[in-house]
Amino acid sequence: MEAIESTVRTIALNEGSEAEIWQRTIERVIRSVVSVRYSQPHSFDGNLAGVSEATGFVVDAESGFILTNRHVVGTGPFWGRLVFHNQEEADAYPVYRDPIHDFGILHYDPKSSPHIDAVPLELRPDIAEVGLPIKVIGNDAGEKLSILSGFISRIDRNAPLYSGIYRDFNTCYFQANAAATGGSSGSPVVNIDGYAVALQAGGRSDKASTDYFLPLDAPFRALQGLKKGLTVTRGDVQCSFVFKPFEECRRLGLTASSEAEVRAAYPKARNMLVAETVIAEGPADGKIKGGDIVLKVNGELIATFQQLETLLDAALEGQETAHFVLQRGNSELEHDIAVRDLHQATPDRFVSVVGAGFHNISYQMAIRYGVACKGVYLCESGNNPEFGGRCGYLIQTVNNKDTPDLDQFVEVMRQLPDRSRVTFGYKALNDRHTLHTAVITLNRHWPAGMKMVTRNDATGQWDFSVVADPLPAIPPQPLSAAVSPSTLHPAVRDISRAMVAVSCKTPIYLEGLNTRHQKGMGLIVDAARGIVLVSSVFVPHACCEIELTIAGSILVAGKMLFIHPNHGYTLVQYDPALVLADVPTPTFAHESVSQGTPVMFAGHSGTTDLTCTPTAITRIAHLILPPLNPPRYRPMNVDSIGLDTRLGGDCDSGVVMSMDGKVVALWLACKNGNITARYGLASHALTTVLDRVRNGDVSPRMRIPPAELATVTTTDARAMGLSEEWINRVGAADSSSRHQLLMVKRLLGKHSKLKERDVLLTLNGQLVTKAADIDAMYWDETVDLVVLRNSAEVDLVGVETTPYDVETTHAVSIAGLMLARPHLAVRQQIKDLPSEVYITTREYGSPCCMSKGTYATSFITHINNVPTNTLEEVLREVLKVPNNTCKTQTQGRDTWVKLTDELRFPHRRRFLSLGAIRGYHETKRPLVSDTRMASRCVRA
């Protein structure tokens, strides 16, 4: 065979130069190369949800088979889009993913487009050799087409260790120096004759530009089975082996006679297979040990991984056992070992419950961490902070019941009522000797049903089924707690009993936030009505699950009542009948404070321990925080109090008290990017809202100034044309010696009367020198102002205030885009909104992430060229598109969305295709959520 190929190549070289032959080969090969754009919408088997792009190549044009990498296809949910060399597109889904080797096979419908003219590449694993000149043709660095050259330098390298969770084993790799980078995964490695001799799999560029290619023996076998319509099985004894040279094998006990026998049978052999990891409780456990040298399997001398794999595959289809002859030390051992199908040890389903995902541990994870291939694996933690927001744990027990497999886990979970407190026992795979405990409040109402998601190899999709509806929650019972006397300062003893721990979970990302769990401390401001005041950092919007810990041990549910649009605090209410403890209502000081006033500070610095210190007020200044990107809530038009203690800079929550125990100010925090601003909010700024809440208006609809204000000194105001009479009036009224006025820095939306740079002089006849002076407009639809404008005093009668009615009450999820009305922070930054449909977040791995240019902070203005100015109009147009369909000859179409981004690139319009509005969730319709009460929300 080699002599014939050499003759053919010599004749070909005589017909033209080598460069010309390569050119003709490349022109033919690129017709088989495709760009693979794919999303993995759910974390599974150690792979996190996300989108990426890679390469594949056609290996059967008639059946529509594409060969690419396993780390592209993955073992979990997958949605792919192929782009051929002529820019024709087709959907693709996996028909085969190898359990361990880095290859998978995708399928597309060759009849989906009349313009697909792909040419299949022939797989020739037999002609790979050291020194073979090759070219890697693919999408290097995400480019549509790249051609890299190199030479195969090794064909017996052990499988490389990748940076992620996935690793290949029980195979050798080829090595070359072609300098490929990201996006080239799955590229064909071809010789001058246009045969595929290997599959691009990985590389390294830290010390040298080295590429690693997967041999095509296993892909060739899998492809032949698929062509025949057979189920491709993969035999294994659950043990990983590595290549070791003869010199190392001698140190492990390889005898001279055994070495001579292998060298005689395989003159080119330089290595032997040595056992590395044996899976506990697997078929090889107790029979093979690490360091054992494989001599024979079923009577055949073993020198390559291909031999071992072929024999084990054959054994699985026959007697289902393999006879191993091993060398351990100077002794030969013989064992009959059961052969199992690796596909049975690879999970093909997961259960979605309490916002998290669980499946049986895979053989891939078991071999990587050296654990038994059994147990329930946490593949996605969701919004459960008790797991640290991470996956990678083995669940041992739930509610003190063992969960050895997924079926038993489901059986235990279906018996637990909603909102019950459940203990999870779990171990980390990288620390399996430590048993961790997490107590979780089961959230079975968001989402409601416990769903089993199972891979359907016939359709390439994942089928959803509800395996259990939630049991109703057990009504909470009143609890008592004994509050021990505090050893703190006398002024702090009473207030410490009014402080509560606040835990807030957000099941979806809204209003520019990227965290799902916040913990902090709040203060009970009305014990009789069960009202708690907490920083808006900890309770940012209405779509939250809130838990309050009162008196150190009483856990009760809370609901959001009110978020102050300017001051940075939230009011939360709980049922006071459930708390049988001596919880006081603090006394608030109504008088204003001044610089130098001695006070007592008590705060929490990341723990539930209360710390306190005597200090003094050092400053009272107008709080100015720059706008955030993406737009998020920030306090404005408020005076902040500063303290003479470093403790205030460490605490995100607390109180400032007078020495007789009255609350002078609340200590709050605001996250401004990577910086957290901490400030004191004077208690007299709270009383206007608190008085209304105490009188029964639990959700007051207040009005706010139509502008963001900044301070201007009287010195600067004089230069702007302010008269000496006004300057003297300000000086006489301002006892703090700040000598300042307030100026319109930014208008919040369009306004007919106020203008930027207006300096406020009076509001309803009262002089305005500080932020507290504008609180009078909270409940007035119009106010009368006197302003300084262009060096002249201007009377503005009937200036309209802005109603605060832009809280997020509904959200719509379409193809992974979370849509909502523009929230207050957006309206504060954009005067003229292009639409009332704002992309607040997008989910990793969702179809929308595959469309370049879709990101948060954009507005949707049109769908399929139809104007969509509201969420209702978006739903109307989306529901016209058939679900899970795309560009076909029969039905469906691409959904074209027109976007604009007034924040980053004003007036730039973009058109993009989301493919079809696909069933990203198991629902056939877009997700519509009422965020006002999380207990009533239903997530599809």
mmCIF file of N, CA, C and O in Angstrom, residues 908-939:
data_model
loop_
_atom_site.group_PDB
_atom_site.id
_atom_site.type_symbol
_atom_site.label_atom_id
_atom_site.label_comp_id
_atom_site.label_asym_id
_atom_site.label_seq_id
_atom_site.Cartn_x
_atom_site.Cartn_y
_atom_site.Cartn_z
ATOM 1 N N ARG A 908 -27.086 54.696 16.614
ATOM 2 C CA ARG A 908 -26.670 53.596 15.750
ATOM 3 C C ARG A 908 -27.749 52.524 15.769
ATOM 4 O O ARG A 908 -28.166 52.061 16.816
ATOM 5 N N ARG A 909 -28.182 52.113 14.598
ATOM 6 C CA ARG A 909 -29.204 51.084 14.477
ATOM 7 C C ARG A 909 -28.560 49.798 13.971
ATOM 8 O O ARG A 909 -27.690 49.828 13.100
ATOM 9 N N ARG A 910 -28.973 48.686 14.516
ATOM 10 C CA ARG A 910 -28.416 47.404 14.099
ATOM 11 C C ARG A 910 -29.553 46.443 13.770
ATOM 12 O O ARG A 910 -30.583 46.437 14.451
ATOM 13 N N PHE A 911 -29.345 45.646 12.755
ATOM 14 C CA PHE A 911 -30.295 44.598 12.394
ATOM 15 C C PHE A 911 -29.597 43.261 12.587
ATOM 16 O O PHE A 911 -28.474 43.076 12.134
ATOM 17 N N LEU A 912 -30.241 42.352 13.251
ATOM 18 C CA LEU A 912 -29.626 41.047 13.462
ATOM 19 C C LEU A 912 -30.699 39.972 13.447
ATOM 20 O O LEU A 912 -31.879 40.236 13.645
ATOM 21 N N SER A 913 -30.229 38.762 13.214
ATOM 22 C CA SER A 913 -31.128 37.617 13.155
ATOM 23 C C SER A 913 -30.935 36.763 14.387
ATOM 24 O O SER A 913 -29.812 36.427 14.754
ATOM 25 N N LEU A 914 -32.030 36.424 15.032
ATOM 26 C CA LEU A 914 -31.985 35.495 16.159
ATOM 27 C C LEU A 914 -32.284 34.075 15.693
ATOM 28 O O LEU A 914 -32.649 33.224 16.495
ATOM 29 N N GLY A 915 -32.134 33.804 14.398
ATOM 30 C CA GLY A 915 -32.601 32.524 13.903
ATOM 31 C C GLY A 915 -34.099 32.503 14.102
ATOM 32 O O GLY A 915 -34.789 33.483 13.902
ATOM 33 N N ALA A 916 -34.617 31.406 14.550
ATOM 34 C CA ALA A 916 -36.025 31.372 14.944
ATOM 35 C C ALA A 916 -36.112 31.604 16.434
ATOM 36 O O ALA A 916 -35.161 31.411 17.164
ATOM 37 N N ILE A 917 -37.257 32.031 16.903
ATOM 38 C CA ILE A 917 -37.477 32.116 18.341
ATOM 39 C C ILE A 917 -37.610 30.685 18.834
ATOM 40 O O ILE A 917 -38.656 30.061 18.728
ATOM 41 N N ARG A 918 -36.540 30.170 19.364
ATOM 42 C CA ARG A 918 -36.478 28.753 19.654
ATOM 43 C C ARG A 918 -36.943 28.462 21.066
ATOM 44 O O ARG A 918 -36.950 29.320 21.929
ATOM 45 N N GLY A 919 -37.295 27.204 21.295
ATOM 46 C CA GLY A 919 -37.710 26.777 22.623
ATOM 47 C C GLY A 919 -36.507 26.613 23.519
ATOM 48 O O GLY A 919 -36.098 25.499 23.823
ATOM 49 N N TYR A 920 -35.886 27.711 23.894
ATOM 50 C CA TYR A 920 -34.693 27.636 24.737
ATOM 51 C C TYR A 920 -35.049 27.016 26.078
ATOM 52 O O TYR A 920 -34.367 26.155 26.587
ATOM 53 N N HIS A 921 -36.147 27.459 26.653
ATOM 54 C CA HIS A 921 -36.711 26.738 27.792
ATOM 55 C C HIS A 921 -37.627 25.654 27.217
ATOM 56 O O HIS A 921 -37.873 25.595 26.020
ATOM 57 N N GLU A 922 -38.140 24.807 28.059
ATOM 58 C CA GLU A 922 -38.995 23.746 27.559
ATOM 59 C C GLU A 922 -40.355 24.255 27.113
ATOM 60 O O GLU A 922 -41.130 23.548 26.486
ATOM 61 N N THR A 923 -40.661 25.506 27.405
ATOM 62 C CA THR A 923 -41.938 26.064 27.000
ATOM 63 C C THR A 923 -41.984 26.311 25.502
ATOM 64 O O THR A 923 -40.966 26.467 24.861
ATOM 65 N N LYS A 924 -43.163 26.329 24.951
ATOM 66 C CA LYS A 924 -43.353 26.664 23.555
ATOM 67 C C LYS A 924 -43.709 28.131 23.388
ATOM 68 O O LYS A 924 -43.954 28.591 22.297
ATOM 69 N N ARG A 925 -43.759 28.858 24.484
ATOM 70 C CA ARG A 925 -44.075 30.273 24.409
ATOM 71 C C ARG A 925 -43.053 31.063 25.212
ATOM 72 O O ARG A 925 -42.374 30.525 26.077
ATOM 73 N N PRO A 926 -42.944 32.358 24.931
ATOM 74 C CA PRO A 926 -42.012 33.162 25.706
ATOM 75 C C PRO A 926 -42.387 33.178 27.181
ATOM 76 O O PRO A 926 -43.553 33.029 27.554
ATOM 77 N N LEU A 927 -41.407 33.372 27.990
ATOM 78 C CA LEU A 927 -41.602 33.422 29.435
ATOM 79 C C LEU A 927 -42.096 34.803 29.832
ATOM 80 O O LEU A 927 -41.524 35.812 29.464
ATOM 81 N N VAL A 928 -43.198 34.846 30.552
ATOM 82 C CA VAL A 928 -43.721 36.102 31.080
ATOM 83 C C VAL A 928 -43.779 35.967 32.591
ATOM 84 O O VAL A 928 -44.426 35.063 33.116
ATOM 85 N N SER A 929 -43.101 36.841 33.285
ATOM 86 C CA SER A 929 -43.018 36.739 34.738
ATOM 87 C C SER A 929 -43.555 37.998 35.390
ATOM 88 O O SER A 929 -43.238 39.110 34.973
ATOM 89 N N ASP A 930 -44.374 37.814 36.407
ATOM 90 C CA ASP A 930 -44.837 38.911 37.237
ATOM 91 C C ASP A 930 -43.854 39.023 38.392
ATOM 92 O O ASP A 930 -43.776 38.142 39.235
ATOM 93 N N THR A 931 -43.078 40.095 38.413
ATOM 94 C CA THR A 931 -42.007 40.213 39.395
ATOM 95 C C THR A 931 -42.453 40.859 40.695
ATOM 96 O O THR A 931 -41.656 41.026 41.605
ATOM 97 N N ARG A 932 -43.713 41.215 40.777
ATOM 98 C CA ARG A 932 -44.134 41.926 41.993
ATOM 99 C C ARG A 932 -44.184 41.016 43.200
ATOM 100 O O ARG A 932 -43.970 41.446 44.319
ATOM 101 N N MET A 933 -44.494 39.741 43.016
ATOM 102 C CA MET A 933 -44.488 38.788 44.119
ATOM 103 C C MET A 933 -43.855 37.508 43.620
ATOM 104 O O MET A 933 -44.412 36.819 42.776
ATOM 105 N N ALA A 934 -42.665 37.209 44.108
ATOM 106 C CA ALA A 934 -41.947 36.025 43.632
ATOM 107 C C ALA A 934 -42.721 34.757 43.939
ATOM 108 O O ALA A 934 -42.600 33.763 43.240
ATOM 109 N N SER A 935 -43.524 34.770 44.990
ATOM 110 C CA SER A 935 -44.265 33.560 45.347
ATOM 111 C C SER A 935 -45.337 33.223 44.322
ATOM 112 O O SER A 935 -45.841 32.113 44.312
ATOM 113 N N ARG A 936 -45.673 34.196 43.460
ATOM 114 C CA ARG A 936 -46.696 33.951 42.443
ATOM 115 C C ARG A 936 -46.089 33.731 41.066
ATOM 116 O O ARG A 936 -46.795 33.499 40.113
ATOM 117 N N CYS A 937 -44.764 33.818 40.969
ATOM 118 C CA CYS A 937 -44.134 33.730 39.664
ATOM 119 C C CYS A 937 -44.066 32.288 39.200
ATOM 120 O O CYS A 937 -43.902 31.378 39.993
ATOM 121 N N VAL A 938 -44.193 32.102 37.931
ATOM 122 C CA VAL A 938 -44.055 30.780 37.326
ATOM 123 C C VAL A 938 -43.052 30.905 36.196
ATOM 124 O O VAL A 938 -43.244 31.689 35.273
ATOM 125 N N ARG A 939 -41.973 30.152 36.293
ATOM 126 C CA ARG A 939 -40.956 30.188 35.261
ATOM 127 C C ARG A 939 -41.035 28.909 34.445
ATOM 128 O O ARG A 939 -41.017 27.827 34.986
#
